[in-house]
PDB file of C-alpha atoms in Angstrom:
ATOM      1  CA  UNK A 119      50.609 187.020 140.461  1.00  0.00           C
ATOM      2  CA  UNK A 120      50.208 184.168 138.000  1.00  0.00           C
ATOM      3  CA  UNK A 121      48.270 184.044 134.759  1.00  0.00           C
ATOM      4  CA  UNK A 122      46.163 181.094 133.656  1.00  0.00           C
ATOM      5  CA  UNK A 123      47.400 179.155 130.634  1.00  0.00           C
ATOM      6  CA  UNK A 124      46.359 180.443 127.241  1.00  0.00           C
ATOM      7  CA  UNK A 125      46.258 184.117 128.146  1.00  0.00           C
ATOM      8  CA  UNK A 126      48.796 186.696 127.120  1.00  0.00           C
ATOM      9  CA  UNK A 127      51.938 186.858 129.095  1.00  0.00           C
ATOM     10  CA  UNK A 128      55.568 187.464 128.355  1.00  0.00           C
ATOM     11  CA  UNK A 129      56.333 183.754 128.235  1.00  0.00           C
ATOM     12  CA  UNK A 130      53.620 182.199 126.103  1.00  0.00           C
ATOM     13  CA  UNK A 131      53.008 184.684 123.295  1.00  0.00           C
ATOM     14  CA  UNK A 132      54.944 187.105 121.142  1.00  0.00           C
ATOM     15  CA  UNK A 133      54.835 190.834 121.626  1.00  0.00           C
ATOM     16  CA  UNK A 134      52.547 192.901 119.418  1.00  0.00           C
ATOM     17  CA  UNK A 135      55.524 195.010 118.291  1.00  0.00           C
ATOM     18  CA  UNK A 136      56.896 192.451 115.855  1.00  0.00           C
ATOM     19  CA  UNK A 137      55.374 190.670 112.923  1.00  0.00           C
ATOM     20  CA  UNK A 138      54.710 187.535 114.946  1.00  0.00           C
ATOM     21  CA  UNK A 139      51.314 186.400 116.142  1.00  0.00           C
ATOM     22  CA  UNK A 140      50.193 187.532 119.550  1.00  0.00           C
ATOM     23  CA  UNK A 141      47.112 187.496 121.708  1.00  0.00           C
ATOM     24  CA  UNK A 142      45.172 190.728 121.781  1.00  0.00           C
ATOM     25  CA  UNK A 143      43.096 190.721 124.976  1.00  0.00           C
ATOM     26  CA  UNK A 144      41.538 193.875 126.283  1.00  0.00           C
ATOM     27  CA  UNK A 145      38.286 195.696 126.917  1.00  0.00           C
ATOM     28  CA  UNK A 146      35.453 195.639 124.397  1.00  0.00           C
ATOM     29  CA  UNK A 147      35.814 199.318 123.504  1.00  0.00           C
ATOM     30  CA  UNK A 148      39.389 198.714 122.354  1.00  0.00           C
ATOM     31  CA  UNK A 149      38.289 195.862 120.077  1.00  0.00           C
ATOM     32  CA  UNK A 150      35.458 197.984 118.632  1.00  0.00           C
ATOM     33  CA  UNK A 151      37.795 200.931 118.067  1.00  0.00           C
ATOM     34  CA  UNK A 152      40.314 198.680 116.303  1.00  0.00           C
ATOM     35  CA  UNK A 153      37.626 197.144 114.075  1.00  0.00           C
ATOM     36  CA  UNK A 154      36.276 200.562 113.124  1.00  0.00           C
ATOM     37  CA  UNK A 155      39.763 201.968 112.525  1.00  0.00           C
ATOM     38  CA  UNK A 156      41.020 199.272 110.184  1.00  0.00           C
ATOM     39  CA  UNK A 157      37.709 199.203 108.312  1.00  0.00           C
ATOM     40  CA  UNK A 158      37.703 202.966 107.810  1.00  0.00           C
ATOM     41  CA  UNK A 159      41.327 202.815 106.685  1.00  0.00           C
ATOM     42  CA  UNK A 160      40.618 200.112 104.097  1.00  0.00           C
ATOM     43  CA  UNK A 161      37.455 201.729 102.740  1.00  0.00           C
ATOM     44  CA  UNK A 162      39.090 205.161 102.717  1.00  0.00           C
ATOM     45  CA  UNK A 163      42.106 203.893 100.804  1.00  0.00           C
ATOM     46  CA  UNK A 164      39.827 202.153  98.304  1.00  0.00           C
ATOM     47  CA  UNK A 165      37.762 205.307  97.793  1.00  0.00           C
ATOM     48  CA  UNK A 166      40.881 207.448  97.419  1.00  0.00           C
ATOM     49  CA  UNK A 167      42.357 204.964  94.959  1.00  0.00           C
ATOM     50  CA  UNK A 168      39.177 205.042  92.902  1.00  0.00           C
ATOM     51  CA  UNK A 169      38.918 208.830  92.961  1.00  0.00           C
ATOM     52  CA  UNK A 170      42.357 209.802  91.649  1.00  0.00           C
ATOM     53  CA  UNK A 171      44.597 208.543  88.883  1.00  0.00           C
ATOM     54  CA  UNK A 172      48.078 209.695  87.984  1.00  0.00           C
ATOM     55  CA  UNK A 173      48.436 207.812  84.682  1.00  0.00           C
ATOM     56  CA  UNK A 174      46.555 207.860  81.391  1.00  0.00           C
ATOM     57  CA  UNK A 175      42.893 206.826  81.322  1.00  0.00           C
ATOM     58  CA  UNK A 176      43.368 203.847  79.023  1.00  0.00           C
ATOM     59  CA  UNK A 177      45.399 201.947  81.638  1.00  0.00           C
ATOM     60  CA  UNK A 178      44.116 200.312  84.799  1.00  0.00           C
ATOM     61  CA  UNK A 179      40.673 200.194  86.332  1.00  0.00           C
ATOM     62  CA  UNK A 180      38.113 202.892  85.639  1.00  0.00           C
ATOM     63  CA  UNK A 181      37.776 205.768  88.084  1.00  0.00           C
ATOM     64  CA  UNK A 182      34.802 206.056  90.400  1.00  0.00           C
ATOM     65  CA  UNK A 183      31.943 208.010  88.894  1.00  0.00           C
ATOM     66  CA  UNK A 184      30.712 210.806  91.179  1.00  0.00           C
ATOM     67  CA  UNK A 185      27.135 209.507  91.402  1.00  0.00           C
ATOM     68  CA  UNK A 186      25.911 206.749  93.708  1.00  0.00           C
ATOM     69  CA  UNK A 187      29.103 206.118  95.678  1.00  0.00           C
ATOM     70  CA  UNK A 188      27.426 205.776  99.072  1.00  0.00           C
ATOM     71  CA  UNK A 189      25.831 202.294  98.641  1.00  0.00           C
ATOM     72  CA  UNK A 190      29.172 200.746  97.722  1.00  0.00           C
ATOM     73  CA  UNK A 191      30.977 202.460 100.585  1.00  0.00           C
ATOM     74  CA  UNK A 192      28.298 201.326 103.053  1.00  0.00           C
ATOM     75  CA  UNK A 193      28.380 197.756 101.752  1.00  0.00           C
ATOM     76  CA  UNK A 194      32.147 197.491 102.157  1.00  0.00           C
ATOM     77  CA  UNK A 195      32.078 199.212 105.534  1.00  0.00           C
ATOM     78  CA  UNK A 196      29.594 196.612 106.791  1.00  0.00           C
ATOM     79  CA  UNK A 197      31.662 193.809 105.266  1.00  0.00           C
ATOM     80  CA  UNK A 198      34.871 195.171 106.782  1.00  0.00           C
ATOM     81  CA  UNK A 199      33.325 195.585 110.225  1.00  0.00           C
ATOM     82  CA  UNK A 200      32.046 192.011 110.156  1.00  0.00           C
ATOM     83  CA  UNK A 201      35.414 190.621 109.091  1.00  0.00           C
ATOM     84  CA  UNK A 202      37.271 192.792 111.615  1.00  0.00           C
ATOM     85  CA  UNK A 203      34.976 191.737 114.459  1.00  0.00           C
ATOM     86  CA  UNK A 204      35.475 188.055 113.674  1.00  0.00           C
ATOM     87  CA  UNK A 205      39.251 188.390 113.356  1.00  0.00           C
ATOM     88  CA  UNK A 206      39.552 190.433 116.548  1.00  0.00           C
ATOM     89  CA  UNK A 207      37.425 187.956 118.485  1.00  0.00           C
ATOM     90  CA  UNK A 208      39.737 185.144 117.397  1.00  0.00           C
ATOM     91  CA  UNK A 209      42.844 187.245 118.103  1.00  0.00           C
ATOM     92  CA  UNK A 210      41.648 187.716 121.685  1.00  0.00           C
ATOM     93  CA  UNK A 211      41.646 183.929 122.179  1.00  0.00           C
ATOM     94  CA  UNK A 212      44.572 182.552 120.162  1.00  0.00           C
ATOM     95  CA  UNK A 213      47.627 184.087 118.498  1.00  0.00           C
ATOM     96  CA  UNK A 214      46.688 185.361 115.029  1.00  0.00           C
ATOM     97  CA  UNK A 215      48.979 186.595 112.257  1.00  0.00           C
ATOM     98  CA  UNK A 216      48.052 189.883 110.562  1.00  0.00           C
ATOM     99  CA  UNK A 217      44.366 190.493 111.236  1.00  0.00           C
ATOM    100  CA  UNK A 218      44.747 194.218 110.568  1.00  0.00           C
ATOM    101  CA  UNK A 219      46.460 193.733 107.214  1.00  0.00           C
ATOM    102  CA  UNK A 220      43.853 191.207 106.122  1.00  0.00           C
ATOM    103  CA  UNK A 221      40.929 193.539 106.900  1.00  0.00           C
ATOM    104  CA  UNK A 222      42.590 196.534 105.237  1.00  0.00           C
ATOM    105  CA  UNK A 223      43.443 194.541 102.092  1.00  0.00           C
ATOM    106  CA  UNK A 224      39.990 192.962 101.789  1.00  0.00           C
ATOM    107  CA  UNK A 225      38.115 196.235 102.261  1.00  0.00           C
ATOM    108  CA  UNK A 226      40.523 198.207 100.064  1.00  0.00           C
ATOM    109  CA  UNK A 227      40.271 195.791  97.151  1.00  0.00           C
ATOM    110  CA  UNK A 228      36.513 195.364  97.494  1.00  0.00           C
ATOM    111  CA  UNK A 229      35.904 199.111  97.639  1.00  0.00           C
ATOM    112  CA  UNK A 230      38.264 199.853  94.760  1.00  0.00           C
ATOM    113  CA  UNK A 231      36.782 197.193  92.498  1.00  0.00           C
ATOM    114  CA  UNK A 232      33.206 198.112  93.385  1.00  0.00           C
ATOM    115  CA  UNK A 233      33.697 201.811  92.765  1.00  0.00           C
ATOM    116  CA  UNK A 234      35.500 201.205  89.496  1.00  0.00           C
ATOM    117  CA  UNK A 235      33.186 198.632  87.936  1.00  0.00           C
ATOM    118  CA  UNK A 236      29.842 199.358  89.705  1.00  0.00           C
ATOM    119  CA  UNK A 237      28.591 195.767  90.018  1.00  0.00           C
ATOM    120  CA  UNK A 238      24.924 194.894  90.367  1.00  0.00           C
ATOM    121  CA  UNK A 239      23.716 193.956  93.898  1.00  0.00           C
ATOM    122  CA  UNK A 240      24.053 190.163  93.440  1.00  0.00           C
ATOM    123  CA  UNK A 241      27.658 190.524  92.260  1.00  0.00           C
ATOM    124  CA  UNK A 242      28.410 192.948  95.103  1.00  0.00           C
ATOM    125  CA  UNK A 243      26.925 190.489  97.605  1.00  0.00           C
ATOM    126  CA  UNK A 244      28.975 187.647  96.118  1.00  0.00           C
ATOM    127  CA  UNK A 245      32.210 189.639  96.396  1.00  0.00           C
ATOM    128  CA  UNK A 246      31.397 190.609  99.993  1.00  0.00           C
ATOM    129  CA  UNK A 247      30.657 186.951 100.750  1.00  0.00           C
ATOM    130  CA  UNK A 248      34.007 185.966  99.227  1.00  0.00           C
ATOM    131  CA  UNK A 249      35.815 188.509 101.424  1.00  0.00           C
ATOM    132  CA  UNK A 250      34.007 187.276 104.539  1.00  0.00           C
ATOM    133  CA  UNK A 251      34.762 183.680 103.603  1.00  0.00           C
ATOM    134  CA  UNK A 252      38.463 184.517 103.369  1.00  0.00           C
ATOM    135  CA  UNK A 253      38.350 186.161 106.807  1.00  0.00           C
ATOM    136  CA  UNK A 254      36.460 183.234 108.354  1.00  0.00           C
ATOM    137  CA  UNK A 255      38.883 180.706 106.863  1.00  0.00           C
ATOM    138  CA  UNK A 256      41.746 182.729 108.371  1.00  0.00           C
ATOM    139  CA  UNK A 257      39.934 182.572 111.726  1.00  0.00           C
ATOM    140  CA  UNK A 258      39.271 178.836 111.467  1.00  0.00           C
ATOM    141  CA  UNK A 259      42.895 178.069 110.644  1.00  0.00           C
ATOM    142  CA  UNK A 260      44.109 180.169 113.559  1.00  0.00           C
ATOM    143  CA  UNK A 261      41.654 178.549 115.972  1.00  0.00           C
ATOM    144  CA  UNK A 262      42.625 175.078 114.831  1.00  0.00           C
ATOM    145  CA  UNK A 263      46.341 175.808 115.137  1.00  0.00           C
ATOM    146  CA  UNK A 264      45.956 177.754 118.375  1.00  0.00           C
ATOM    147  CA  UNK A 265      43.833 175.264 120.283  1.00  0.00           C
ATOM    148  CA  UNK A 266      45.957 172.346 119.103  1.00  0.00           C
ATOM    149  CA  UNK A 267      49.042 174.145 120.456  1.00  0.00           C
ATOM    150  CA  UNK A 268      47.492 174.837 123.872  1.00  0.00           C
ATOM    151  CA  UNK A 269      46.091 171.345 124.353  1.00  0.00           C
ATOM    152  CA  UNK A 270      49.437 169.542 124.569  1.00  0.00           C
ATOM    153  CA  UNK A 271      51.194 171.967 126.928  1.00  0.00           C
ATOM    154  CA  UNK A 272      51.684 171.442 130.618  1.00  0.00           C
ATOM    155  CA  UNK A 273      51.776 174.634 132.618  1.00  0.00           C
ATOM    156  CA  UNK A 274      53.460 174.957 136.004  1.00  0.00           C
ATOM    157  CA  UNK A 275      52.087 177.059 138.839  1.00  0.00           C
ATOM    158  CA  UNK A 276      54.166 180.062 137.696  1.00  0.00           C
ATOM    159  CA  UNK A 277      52.340 180.193 134.349  1.00  0.00           C
ATOM    160  CA  UNK A 278      55.345 178.893 132.422  1.00  0.00           C
ATOM    161  CA  UNK A 279      55.461 175.894 130.184  1.00  0.00           C
ATOM    162  CA  UNK A 280      56.901 172.753 131.751  1.00  0.00           C
ATOM    163  CA  UNK A 281      59.802 171.011 129.992  1.00  0.00           C
TER     164      UNK A 281
END
């Protein structure tokens, strides 16, 4: 059985075991589960980082105050889910480097900073927009590189690249 060009196969993309880019095709439930998982991981790490401190209080960012944590957690969960959905949609079409790490880092840092400094809604919206912009730029660069790479290849009937 042959695979059409551009889809995952052992010859035209890297395995997902290594640090290299690979296609991530699959059913919709798997993409949704991945997006929810990496978002929850990033927001959870940010909340945990804002809740506990091992050093003295005069160093580092302030701890999260116990009141009114939910709006910040919900804002960064929505931001993380949006970024994860966009990155996973691109990763299903072209090889993409590190979509999981990008979502976890963006949601972790956004949650940690928001819980520590308690920004007003316009500042929170601006930081969420900056995180989404970073994710969309990552997607655009991958799409540009990925489609440019597939355009110039000739594929034989066996699904392998012609020399």
